[in-house]
CSV table of C-alpha atoms and ligand atoms in Angstrom, one decimal:
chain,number,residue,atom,x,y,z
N,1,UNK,CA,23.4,24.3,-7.4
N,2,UNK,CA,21.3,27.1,-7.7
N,3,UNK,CA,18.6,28.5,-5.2
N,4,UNK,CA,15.7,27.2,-7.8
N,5,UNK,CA,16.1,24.0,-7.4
N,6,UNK,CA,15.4,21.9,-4.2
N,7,UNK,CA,18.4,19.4,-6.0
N,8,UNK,CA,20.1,19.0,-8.4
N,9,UNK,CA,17.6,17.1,-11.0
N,10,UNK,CA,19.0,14.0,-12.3
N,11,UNK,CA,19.0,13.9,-16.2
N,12,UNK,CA,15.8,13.5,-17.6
N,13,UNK,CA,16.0,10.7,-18.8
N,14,UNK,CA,16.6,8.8,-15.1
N,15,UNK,CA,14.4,10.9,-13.3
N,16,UNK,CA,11.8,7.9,-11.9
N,17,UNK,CA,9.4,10.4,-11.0
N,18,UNK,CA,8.8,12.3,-14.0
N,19,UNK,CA,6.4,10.7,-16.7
N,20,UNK,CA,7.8,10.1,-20.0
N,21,UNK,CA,7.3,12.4,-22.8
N,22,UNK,CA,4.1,11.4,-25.3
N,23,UNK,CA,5.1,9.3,-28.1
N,24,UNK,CA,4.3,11.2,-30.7
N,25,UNK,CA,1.3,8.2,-32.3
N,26,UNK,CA,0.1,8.9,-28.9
N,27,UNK,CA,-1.1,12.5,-29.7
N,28,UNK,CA,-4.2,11.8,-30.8
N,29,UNK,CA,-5.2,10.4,-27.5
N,30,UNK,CA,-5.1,14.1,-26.3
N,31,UNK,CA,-7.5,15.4,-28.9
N,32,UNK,CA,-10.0,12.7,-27.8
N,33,UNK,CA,-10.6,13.6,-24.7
N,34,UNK,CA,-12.3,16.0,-23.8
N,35,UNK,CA,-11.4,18.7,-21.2
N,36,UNK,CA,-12.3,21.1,-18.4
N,37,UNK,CA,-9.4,23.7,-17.2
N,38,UNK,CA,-11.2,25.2,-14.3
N,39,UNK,CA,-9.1,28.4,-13.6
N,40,UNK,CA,-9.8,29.8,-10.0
N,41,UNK,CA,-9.2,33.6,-10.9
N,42,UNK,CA,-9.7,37.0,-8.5
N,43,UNK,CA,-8.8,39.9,-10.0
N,44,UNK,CA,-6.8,38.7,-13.2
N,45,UNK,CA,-8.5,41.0,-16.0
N,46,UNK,CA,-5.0,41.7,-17.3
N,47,UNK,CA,-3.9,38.3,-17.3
N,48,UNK,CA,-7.2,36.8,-19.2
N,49,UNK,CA,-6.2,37.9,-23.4
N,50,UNK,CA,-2.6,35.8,-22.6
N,51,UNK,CA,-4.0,32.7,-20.9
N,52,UNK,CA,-7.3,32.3,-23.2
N,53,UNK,CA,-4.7,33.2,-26.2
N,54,UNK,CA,-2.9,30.1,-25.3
N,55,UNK,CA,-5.7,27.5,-24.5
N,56,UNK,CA,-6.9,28.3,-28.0
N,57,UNK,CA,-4.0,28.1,-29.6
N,58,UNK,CA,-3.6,24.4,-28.1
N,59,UNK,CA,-7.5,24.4,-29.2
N,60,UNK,CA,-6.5,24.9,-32.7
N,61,UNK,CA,-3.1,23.5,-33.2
N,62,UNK,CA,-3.4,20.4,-30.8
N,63,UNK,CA,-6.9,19.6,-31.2
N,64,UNK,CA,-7.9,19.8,-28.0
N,65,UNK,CA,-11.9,19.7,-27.3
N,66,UNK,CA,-12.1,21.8,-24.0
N,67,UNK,CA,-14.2,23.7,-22.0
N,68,UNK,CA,-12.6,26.8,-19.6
N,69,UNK,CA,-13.8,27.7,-16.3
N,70,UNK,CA,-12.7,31.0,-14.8
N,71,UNK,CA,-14.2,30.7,-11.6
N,72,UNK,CA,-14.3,34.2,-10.4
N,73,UNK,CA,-14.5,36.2,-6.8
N,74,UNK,CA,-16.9,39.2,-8.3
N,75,UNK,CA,-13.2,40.6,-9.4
N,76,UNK,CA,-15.4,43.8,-10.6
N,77,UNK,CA,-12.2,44.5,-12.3
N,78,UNK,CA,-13.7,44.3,-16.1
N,79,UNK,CA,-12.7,40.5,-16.4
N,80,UNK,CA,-16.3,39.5,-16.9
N,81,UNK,CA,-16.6,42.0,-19.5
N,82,UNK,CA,-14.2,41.1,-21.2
N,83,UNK,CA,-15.1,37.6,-21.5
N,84,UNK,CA,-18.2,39.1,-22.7
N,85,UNK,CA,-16.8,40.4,-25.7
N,86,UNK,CA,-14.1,37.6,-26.5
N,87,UNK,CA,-16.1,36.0,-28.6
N,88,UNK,CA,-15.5,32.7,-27.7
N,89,UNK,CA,-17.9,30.3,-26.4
N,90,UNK,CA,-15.8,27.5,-25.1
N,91,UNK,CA,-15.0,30.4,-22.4
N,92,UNK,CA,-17.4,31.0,-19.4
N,93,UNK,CA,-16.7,33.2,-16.3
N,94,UNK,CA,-19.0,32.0,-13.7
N,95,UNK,CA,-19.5,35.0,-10.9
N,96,UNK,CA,-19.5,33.2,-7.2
N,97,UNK,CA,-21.3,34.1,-4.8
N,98,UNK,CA,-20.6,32.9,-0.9
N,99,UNK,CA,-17.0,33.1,1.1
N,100,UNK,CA,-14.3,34.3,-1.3
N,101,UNK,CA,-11.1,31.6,-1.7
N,102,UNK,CA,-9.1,29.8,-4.1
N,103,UNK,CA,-10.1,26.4,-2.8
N,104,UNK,CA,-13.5,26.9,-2.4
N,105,UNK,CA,-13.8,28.2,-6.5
N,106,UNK,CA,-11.9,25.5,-7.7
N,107,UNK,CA,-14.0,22.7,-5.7
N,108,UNK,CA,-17.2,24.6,-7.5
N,109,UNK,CA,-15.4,24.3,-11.2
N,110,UNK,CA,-14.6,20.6,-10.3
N,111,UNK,CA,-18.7,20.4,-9.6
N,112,UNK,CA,-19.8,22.8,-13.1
N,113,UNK,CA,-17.0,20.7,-14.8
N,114,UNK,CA,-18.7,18.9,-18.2
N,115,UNK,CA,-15.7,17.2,-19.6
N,116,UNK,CA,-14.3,13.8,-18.2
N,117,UNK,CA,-11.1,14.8,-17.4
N,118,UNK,CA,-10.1,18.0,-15.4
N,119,UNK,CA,-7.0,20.4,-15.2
N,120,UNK,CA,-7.0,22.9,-12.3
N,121,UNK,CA,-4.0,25.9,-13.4
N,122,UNK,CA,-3.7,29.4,-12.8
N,123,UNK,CA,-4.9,32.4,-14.0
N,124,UNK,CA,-1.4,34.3,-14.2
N,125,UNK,CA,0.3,32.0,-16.5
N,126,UNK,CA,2.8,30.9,-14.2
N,127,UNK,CA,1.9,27.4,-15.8
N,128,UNK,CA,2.4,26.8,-18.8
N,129,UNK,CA,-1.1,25.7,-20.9
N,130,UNK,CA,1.0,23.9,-23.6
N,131,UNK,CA,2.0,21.6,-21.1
N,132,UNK,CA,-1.8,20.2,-20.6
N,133,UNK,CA,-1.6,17.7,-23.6
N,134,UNK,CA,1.5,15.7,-22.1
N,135,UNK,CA,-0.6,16.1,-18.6
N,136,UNK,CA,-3.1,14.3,-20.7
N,137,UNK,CA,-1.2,11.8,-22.1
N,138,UNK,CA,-0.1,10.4,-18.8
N,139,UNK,CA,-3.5,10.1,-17.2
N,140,UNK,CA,-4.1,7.9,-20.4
N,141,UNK,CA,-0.7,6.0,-19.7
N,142,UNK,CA,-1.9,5.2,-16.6
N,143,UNK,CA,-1.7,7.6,-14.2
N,144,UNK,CA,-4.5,8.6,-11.3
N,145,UNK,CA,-3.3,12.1,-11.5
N,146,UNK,CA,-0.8,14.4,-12.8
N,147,UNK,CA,0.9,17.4,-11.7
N,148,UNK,CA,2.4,19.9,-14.2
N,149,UNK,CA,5.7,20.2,-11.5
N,150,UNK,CA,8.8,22.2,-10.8
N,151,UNK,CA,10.7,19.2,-9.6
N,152,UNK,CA,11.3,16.9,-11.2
N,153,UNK,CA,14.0,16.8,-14.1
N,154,UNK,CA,13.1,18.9,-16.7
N,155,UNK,CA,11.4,21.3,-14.2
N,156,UNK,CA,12.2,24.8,-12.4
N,157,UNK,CA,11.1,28.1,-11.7
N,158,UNK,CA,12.0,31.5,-12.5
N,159,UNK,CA,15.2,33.4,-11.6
N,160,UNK,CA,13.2,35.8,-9.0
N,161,UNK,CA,12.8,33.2,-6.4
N,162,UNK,CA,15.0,34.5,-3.6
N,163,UNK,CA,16.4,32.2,-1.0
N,164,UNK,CA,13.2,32.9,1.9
N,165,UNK,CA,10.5,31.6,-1.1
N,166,UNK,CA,12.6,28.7,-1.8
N,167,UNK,CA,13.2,27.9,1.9
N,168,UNK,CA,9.4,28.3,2.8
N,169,UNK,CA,8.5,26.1,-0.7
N,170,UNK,CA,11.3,23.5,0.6
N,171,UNK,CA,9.6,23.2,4.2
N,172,UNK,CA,6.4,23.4,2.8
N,173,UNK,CA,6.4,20.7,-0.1
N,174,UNK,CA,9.1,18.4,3.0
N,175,UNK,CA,6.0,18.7,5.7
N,176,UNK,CA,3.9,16.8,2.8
N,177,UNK,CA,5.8,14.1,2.5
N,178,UNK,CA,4.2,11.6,4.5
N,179,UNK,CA,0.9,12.0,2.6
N,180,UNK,CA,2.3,11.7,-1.2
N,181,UNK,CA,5.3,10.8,-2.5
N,182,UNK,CA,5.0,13.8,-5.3
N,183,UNK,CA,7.6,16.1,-5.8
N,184,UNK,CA,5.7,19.0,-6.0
N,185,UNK,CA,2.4,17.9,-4.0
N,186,UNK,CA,2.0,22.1,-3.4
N,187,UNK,CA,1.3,22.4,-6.9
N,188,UNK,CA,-1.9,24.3,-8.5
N,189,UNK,CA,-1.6,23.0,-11.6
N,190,UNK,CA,-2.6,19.3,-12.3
N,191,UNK,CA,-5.2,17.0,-14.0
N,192,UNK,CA,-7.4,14.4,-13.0
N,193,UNK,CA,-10.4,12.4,-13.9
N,194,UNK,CA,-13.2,13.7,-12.7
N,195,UNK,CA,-14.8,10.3,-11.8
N,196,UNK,CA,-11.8,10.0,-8.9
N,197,UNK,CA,-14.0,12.7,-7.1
N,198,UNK,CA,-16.5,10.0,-5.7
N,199,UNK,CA,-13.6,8.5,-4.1
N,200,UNK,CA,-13.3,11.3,-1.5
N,201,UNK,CA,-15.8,11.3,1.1
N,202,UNK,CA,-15.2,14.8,1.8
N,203,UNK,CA,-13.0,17.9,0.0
N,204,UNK,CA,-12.5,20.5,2.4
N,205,UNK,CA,-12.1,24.0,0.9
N,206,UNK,CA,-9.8,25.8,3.1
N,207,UNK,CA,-6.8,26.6,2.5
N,208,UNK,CA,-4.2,27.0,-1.3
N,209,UNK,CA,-3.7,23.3,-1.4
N,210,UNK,CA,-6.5,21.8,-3.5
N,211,UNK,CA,-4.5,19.3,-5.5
N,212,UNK,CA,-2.9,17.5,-1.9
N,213,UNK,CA,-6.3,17.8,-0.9
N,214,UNK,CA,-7.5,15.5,-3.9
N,215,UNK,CA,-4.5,13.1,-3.6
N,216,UNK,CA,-4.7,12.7,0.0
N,217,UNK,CA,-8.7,12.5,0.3
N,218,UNK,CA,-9.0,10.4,-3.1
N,219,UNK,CA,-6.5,8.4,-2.1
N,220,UNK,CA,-4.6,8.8,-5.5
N,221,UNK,CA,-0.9,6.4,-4.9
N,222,UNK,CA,-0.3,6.2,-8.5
N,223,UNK,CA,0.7,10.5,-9.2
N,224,UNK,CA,2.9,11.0,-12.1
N,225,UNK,CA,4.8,14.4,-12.8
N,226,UNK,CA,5.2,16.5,-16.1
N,227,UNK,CA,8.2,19.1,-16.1
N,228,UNK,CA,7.3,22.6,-16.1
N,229,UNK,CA,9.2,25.8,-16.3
N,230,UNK,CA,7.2,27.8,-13.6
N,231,UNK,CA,7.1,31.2,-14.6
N,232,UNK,CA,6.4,34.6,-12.0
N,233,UNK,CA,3.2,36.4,-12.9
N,234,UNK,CA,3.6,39.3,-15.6
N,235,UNK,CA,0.6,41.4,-14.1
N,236,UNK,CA,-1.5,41.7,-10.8
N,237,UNK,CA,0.1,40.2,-7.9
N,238,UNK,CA,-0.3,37.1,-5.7
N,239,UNK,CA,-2.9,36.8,-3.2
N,240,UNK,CA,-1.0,34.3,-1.0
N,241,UNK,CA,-0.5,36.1,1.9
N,242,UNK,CA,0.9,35.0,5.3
N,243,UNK,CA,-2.6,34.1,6.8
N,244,UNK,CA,-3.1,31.1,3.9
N,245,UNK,CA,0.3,29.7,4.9
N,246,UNK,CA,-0.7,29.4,8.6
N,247,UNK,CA,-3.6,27.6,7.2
N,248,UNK,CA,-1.6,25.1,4.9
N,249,UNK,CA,-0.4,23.9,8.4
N,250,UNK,CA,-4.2,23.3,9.6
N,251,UNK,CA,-4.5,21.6,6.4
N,252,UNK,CA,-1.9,19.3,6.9
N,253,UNK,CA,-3.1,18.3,10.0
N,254,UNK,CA,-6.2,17.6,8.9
N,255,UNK,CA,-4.6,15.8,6.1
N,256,UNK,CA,-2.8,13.7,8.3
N,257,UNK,CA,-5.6,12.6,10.4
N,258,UNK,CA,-7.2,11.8,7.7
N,259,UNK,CA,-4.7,9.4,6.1
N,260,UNK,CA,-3.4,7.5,9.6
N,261,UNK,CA,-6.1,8.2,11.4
N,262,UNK,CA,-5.2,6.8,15.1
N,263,UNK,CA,-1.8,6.9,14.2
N,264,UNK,CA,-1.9,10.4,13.9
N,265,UNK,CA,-3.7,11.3,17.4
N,266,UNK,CA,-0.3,8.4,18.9
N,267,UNK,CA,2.1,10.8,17.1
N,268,UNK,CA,0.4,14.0,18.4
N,269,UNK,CA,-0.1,12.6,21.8
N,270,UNK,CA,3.8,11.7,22.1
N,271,UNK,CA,5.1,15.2,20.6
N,272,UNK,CA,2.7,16.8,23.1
N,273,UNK,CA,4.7,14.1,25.9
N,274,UNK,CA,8.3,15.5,24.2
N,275,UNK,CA,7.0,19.2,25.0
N,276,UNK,CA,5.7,18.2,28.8
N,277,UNK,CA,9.7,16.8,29.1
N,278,UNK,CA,10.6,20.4,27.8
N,279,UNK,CA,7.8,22.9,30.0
N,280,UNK,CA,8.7,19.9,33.5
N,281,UNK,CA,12.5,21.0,32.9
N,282,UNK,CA,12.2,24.7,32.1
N,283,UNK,CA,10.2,25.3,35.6
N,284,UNK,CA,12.2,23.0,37.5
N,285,UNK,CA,14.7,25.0,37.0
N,286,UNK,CA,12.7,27.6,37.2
N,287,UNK,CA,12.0,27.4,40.8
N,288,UNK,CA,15.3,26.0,41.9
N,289,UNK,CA,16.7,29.4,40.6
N,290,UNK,CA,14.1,31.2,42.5
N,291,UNK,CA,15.2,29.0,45.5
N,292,UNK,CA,12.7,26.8,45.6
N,293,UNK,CA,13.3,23.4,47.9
N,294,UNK,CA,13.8,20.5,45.1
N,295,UNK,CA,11.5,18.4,46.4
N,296,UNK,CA,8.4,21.4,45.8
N,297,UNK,CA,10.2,22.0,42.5
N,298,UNK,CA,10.2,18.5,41.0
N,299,UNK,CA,7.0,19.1,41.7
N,300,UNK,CA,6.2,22.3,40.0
N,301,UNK,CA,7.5,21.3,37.3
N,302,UNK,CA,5.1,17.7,37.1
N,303,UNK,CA,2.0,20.2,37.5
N,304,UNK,CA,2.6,22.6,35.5
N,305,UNK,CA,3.7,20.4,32.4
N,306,UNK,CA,0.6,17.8,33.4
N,307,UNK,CA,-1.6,21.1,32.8
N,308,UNK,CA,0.5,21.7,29.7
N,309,UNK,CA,-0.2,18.4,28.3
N,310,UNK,CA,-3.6,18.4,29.2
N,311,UNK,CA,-4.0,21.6,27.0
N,312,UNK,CA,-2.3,20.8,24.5
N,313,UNK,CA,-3.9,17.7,23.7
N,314,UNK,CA,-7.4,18.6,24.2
N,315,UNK,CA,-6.7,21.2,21.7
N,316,UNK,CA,-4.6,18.4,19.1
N,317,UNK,CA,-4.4,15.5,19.9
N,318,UNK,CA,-7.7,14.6,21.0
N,319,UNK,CA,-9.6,17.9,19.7
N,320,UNK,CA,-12.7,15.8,18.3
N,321,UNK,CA,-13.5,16.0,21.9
N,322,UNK,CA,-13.6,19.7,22.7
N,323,UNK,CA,-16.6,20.1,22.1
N,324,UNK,CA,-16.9,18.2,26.1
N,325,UNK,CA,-16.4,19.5,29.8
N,326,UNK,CA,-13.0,21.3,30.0
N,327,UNK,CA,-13.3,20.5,33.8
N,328,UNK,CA,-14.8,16.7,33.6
N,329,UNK,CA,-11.9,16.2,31.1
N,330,UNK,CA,-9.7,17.6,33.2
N,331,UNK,CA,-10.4,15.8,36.5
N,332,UNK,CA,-10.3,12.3,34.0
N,333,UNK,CA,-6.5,12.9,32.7
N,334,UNK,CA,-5.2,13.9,36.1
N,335,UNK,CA,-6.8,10.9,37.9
N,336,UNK,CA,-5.5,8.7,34.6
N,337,UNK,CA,-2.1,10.5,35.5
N,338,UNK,CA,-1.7,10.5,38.9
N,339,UNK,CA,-0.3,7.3,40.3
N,340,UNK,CA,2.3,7.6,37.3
N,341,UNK,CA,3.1,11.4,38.7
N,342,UNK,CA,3.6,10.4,42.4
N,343,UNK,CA,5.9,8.0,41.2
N,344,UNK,CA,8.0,10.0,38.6
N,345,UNK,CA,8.1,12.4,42.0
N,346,UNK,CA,9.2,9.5,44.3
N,347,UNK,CA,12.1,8.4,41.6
N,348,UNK,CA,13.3,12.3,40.8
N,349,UNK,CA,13.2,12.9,44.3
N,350,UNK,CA,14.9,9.7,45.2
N,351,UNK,CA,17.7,9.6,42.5
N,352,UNK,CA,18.2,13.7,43.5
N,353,UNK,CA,19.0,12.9,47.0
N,354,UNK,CA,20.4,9.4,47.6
N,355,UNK,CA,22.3,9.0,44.3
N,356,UNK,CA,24.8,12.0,45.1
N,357,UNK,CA,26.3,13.5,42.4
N,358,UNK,CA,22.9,13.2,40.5
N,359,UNK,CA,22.1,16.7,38.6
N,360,UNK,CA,18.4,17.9,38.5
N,361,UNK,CA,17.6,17.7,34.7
N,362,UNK,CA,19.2,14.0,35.4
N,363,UNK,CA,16.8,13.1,38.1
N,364,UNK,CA,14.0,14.7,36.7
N,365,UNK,CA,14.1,12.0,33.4
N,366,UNK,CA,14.6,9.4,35.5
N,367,UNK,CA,11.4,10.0,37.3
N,368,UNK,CA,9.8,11.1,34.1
N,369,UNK,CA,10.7,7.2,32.6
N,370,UNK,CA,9.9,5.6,35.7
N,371,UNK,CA,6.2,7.4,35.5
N,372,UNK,CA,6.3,6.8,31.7
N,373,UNK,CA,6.5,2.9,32.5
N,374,UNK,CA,4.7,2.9,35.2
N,375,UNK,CA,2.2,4.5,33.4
N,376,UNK,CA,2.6,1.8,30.5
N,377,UNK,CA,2.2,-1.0,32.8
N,378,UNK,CA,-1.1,0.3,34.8
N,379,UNK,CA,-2.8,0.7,31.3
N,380,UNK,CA,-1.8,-2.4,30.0
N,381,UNK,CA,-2.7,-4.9,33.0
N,382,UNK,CA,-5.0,-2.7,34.8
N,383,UNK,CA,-7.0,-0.7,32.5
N,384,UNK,CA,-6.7,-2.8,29.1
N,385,UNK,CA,-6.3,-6.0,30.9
N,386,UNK,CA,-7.0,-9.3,29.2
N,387,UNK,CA,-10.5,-10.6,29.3
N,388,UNK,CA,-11.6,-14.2,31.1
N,389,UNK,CA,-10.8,-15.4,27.6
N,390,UNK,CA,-8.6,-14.1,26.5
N,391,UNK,CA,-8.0,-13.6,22.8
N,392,UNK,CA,-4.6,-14.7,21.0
N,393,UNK,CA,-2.1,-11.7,19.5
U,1,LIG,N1,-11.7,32.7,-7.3
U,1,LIG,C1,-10.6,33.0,-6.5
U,1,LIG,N2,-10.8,33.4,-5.3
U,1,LIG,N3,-9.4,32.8,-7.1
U,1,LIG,C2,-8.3,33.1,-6.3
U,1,LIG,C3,-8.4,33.6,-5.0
U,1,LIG,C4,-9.7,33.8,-4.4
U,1,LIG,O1,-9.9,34.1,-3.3
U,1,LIG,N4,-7.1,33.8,-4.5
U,1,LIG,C5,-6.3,33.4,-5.5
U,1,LIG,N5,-7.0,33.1,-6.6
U,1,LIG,C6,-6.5,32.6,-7.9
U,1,LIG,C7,-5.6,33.6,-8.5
U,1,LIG,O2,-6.3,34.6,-9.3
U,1,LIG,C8,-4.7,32.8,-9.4
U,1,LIG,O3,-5.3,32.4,-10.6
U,1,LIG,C9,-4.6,31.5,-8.6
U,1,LIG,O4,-5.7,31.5,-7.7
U,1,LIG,C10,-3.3,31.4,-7.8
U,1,LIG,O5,-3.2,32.6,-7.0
U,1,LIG,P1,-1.8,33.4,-6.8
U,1,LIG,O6,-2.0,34.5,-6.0
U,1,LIG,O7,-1.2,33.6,-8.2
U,1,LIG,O8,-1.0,32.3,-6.0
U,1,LIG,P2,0.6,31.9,-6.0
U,1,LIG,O9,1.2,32.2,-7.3
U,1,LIG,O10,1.2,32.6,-4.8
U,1,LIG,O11,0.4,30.4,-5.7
U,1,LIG,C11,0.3,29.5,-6.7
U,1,LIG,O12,1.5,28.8,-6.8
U,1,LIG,C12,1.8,27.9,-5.6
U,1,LIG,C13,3.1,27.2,-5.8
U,1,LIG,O13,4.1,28.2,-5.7
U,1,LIG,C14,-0.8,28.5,-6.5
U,1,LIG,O14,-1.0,27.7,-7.7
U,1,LIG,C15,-0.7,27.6,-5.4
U,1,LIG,O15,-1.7,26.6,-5.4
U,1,LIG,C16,0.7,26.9,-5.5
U,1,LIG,O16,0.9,26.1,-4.4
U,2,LIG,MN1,0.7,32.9,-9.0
């Protein structure tokens, strides 16, 4: 295996997720529809001659009726002039105005858009234009949307992708799984109708990640895949930077909260529980090492990881709500909390000094269960008790 692919591809031919090749009497199809590539570009002047080259070769030798985009970050690097004097009139550079960003230009192409069916690629020819027909031809074949893709069979990336970029695209592309089941969801190249666009209440333009953010907030199941060989860009050099892969993490969350909505703030909620178990333990010990009495030290280590989780979910979990009292919201989780806490104290402290032999870390997840159901059982027949009638499950 080599460090381009994230597996070894199966054949082609058994690859499930990569859309067949066009038939070739489907070819027409492609030259009956027309098209808008909307190419987000910032400072790609070099780039340009080789990418509008190719989009008219397709023009002339497949047909294609199209309209490009290059939605362009005032660049000021002579891209506009030379679209000025390319003579072509199927080419327009419109100059943005407003906050700079990938996203935010493409979402703006999407709007100018004339043509029924968009692509979204790059400027740097790292995708390959020829590959927009066969793009095509699956959205005819029944696809919602389709991503011109590195993996599946078929498709891979160039020879200078060292092990850290393949790691990070690996993480990346794995933390996505729960809201497509693309193989390359991280992909910026991919087409679309552009009717799907009513689907989504909302596109958010932050972040790299405009084509999860169509799938996810258009709700698009049925994505097909067409190989691609990705190439590295010949000129200029990326503008992905650190900060924008911070912010793919934002985006995921949002992403997720969008698709399981409740479910989401559960799952944050009980990873924000799984760090309390960690903070309770780390100054339990804490203390006992500084010769604390186990008894003040089991409890230590309840208030500081109650303050912990209180944090941490006001700021995840529950962060529609920020915008509230810090203190009012405060005083409401530790009242919510504190029958369960006294007891998790009374079992740790309990097990610690009547069970001999019982170690600390020991003790303190017994008491943290025992508050866990406690908690559990207060909730469900105190708080969310059945009404007078009550309803059937
Ligand atoms: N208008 C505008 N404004 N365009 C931008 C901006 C911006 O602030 N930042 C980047 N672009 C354009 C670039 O000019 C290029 O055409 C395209 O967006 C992608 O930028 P690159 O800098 O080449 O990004 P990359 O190669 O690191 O990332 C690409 O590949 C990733 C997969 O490896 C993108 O396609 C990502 O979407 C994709 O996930
Ligand atoms: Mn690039």
């Amino acid at each position: 295996m080599t460090a381009l692919t994230m597996h070894d591809p199966p054949s082609a031919e058994h690859d499930p997720a990569s859309v067949d090749a066009p038939a070739d009497g489907l070819a027409h199809v492609a030259s009956l529809t027309p098209i808008s590539i909307v190419v987000p570009t910032y400072r790609e002047c070099e780039n340009l001659p080789g990418l509008v080259g190719r989009i008219d070769a397709l023009k002339h030798e497949r047909g294609l009726d199209l309209e490009l985009l290059l939605m362009d970050d005032q660049s000021g690097d002579g891209s506009r002039e030379w679209v000025e004097q390319c003579g072509h009139d199927w080419v327009r550079l419109v100059e943005r105005e407003g906050p700079r960003g990938l996203s935010p230009a493409v979402l703006d192409g999407m709007r100018l858009a004339k043509h029924p069916v968009i692509v979204v690629m790059d400027a740097d020819l790292s995708h390959p234009p020829e590959k927009v027909p066969d793009m095509v031809l699956a959205l005819h074949a029944g696809q919602e949307l389709v991503i011109g893709s590195r993996y599946v069979a078929g498709g891979s990336t160039d020879d200078e992708w060292g092990f850290f970029r393949w790691l990070n695209s690996f993480i990346a592309t794995k933390l996505a799984a729960p809201l497509t089941s693309a193989r390359d969801p991280m992909a910026g190249f991919f087409a679309f109708r552009k009717r799907e666009l009513e689907r989504a209440d909302y596109l958010n333009p932050i972040g790299y990640k405009i084509g999860l953010e169509v799938i996810v907030k258009c709700r698009l199941t049925n994505v097909g895949e067409v190989p691609i060989h990705f190439t590295d860009r010949a000129h200029g050099e990326s503008k992905l930077t650190l900060r924008e892969q911070l912010r793919y993490l934002q985006h995921l969350r949002r992403l997720y909260i969008y698709k399981f909505g409740t479910w989401s703030h559960l799952a944050q909620f009980m990873m924000v529980g799984a760090s309390g178990v960690v903070v309770n333990l780390l100054v339990l010990y804490a203390l006992v090492w500084m010769g604390v009495n186990e008894r003040v030290a089991f409890a230590g280590g309840i208030a500081v990881s109650l303050v912990s989780n209180f944090l941490l979910n006001r700021r995840f979990s529950f962060s529609y709500a920020r915008g509230q009292s810090i203190g009012k919201q405060f005083i409401g989780f530790a009242g919510a909390c504190s029958v369960g806490m006294v007891v998790q104290w009374a079992v740790s402290v309990l097990l610690h000094d009547f069970v001999s032999g019982t170690p600390l870390w020991l003790a303190s997840l017994g008491g943290i269960a025992a508050g866990t159901v406690f908690n559990f059982l207060t909730s469900r027949y105190l708080v969310f008790r059945n009404a007078k009638s009550p309803v059937k499950p």
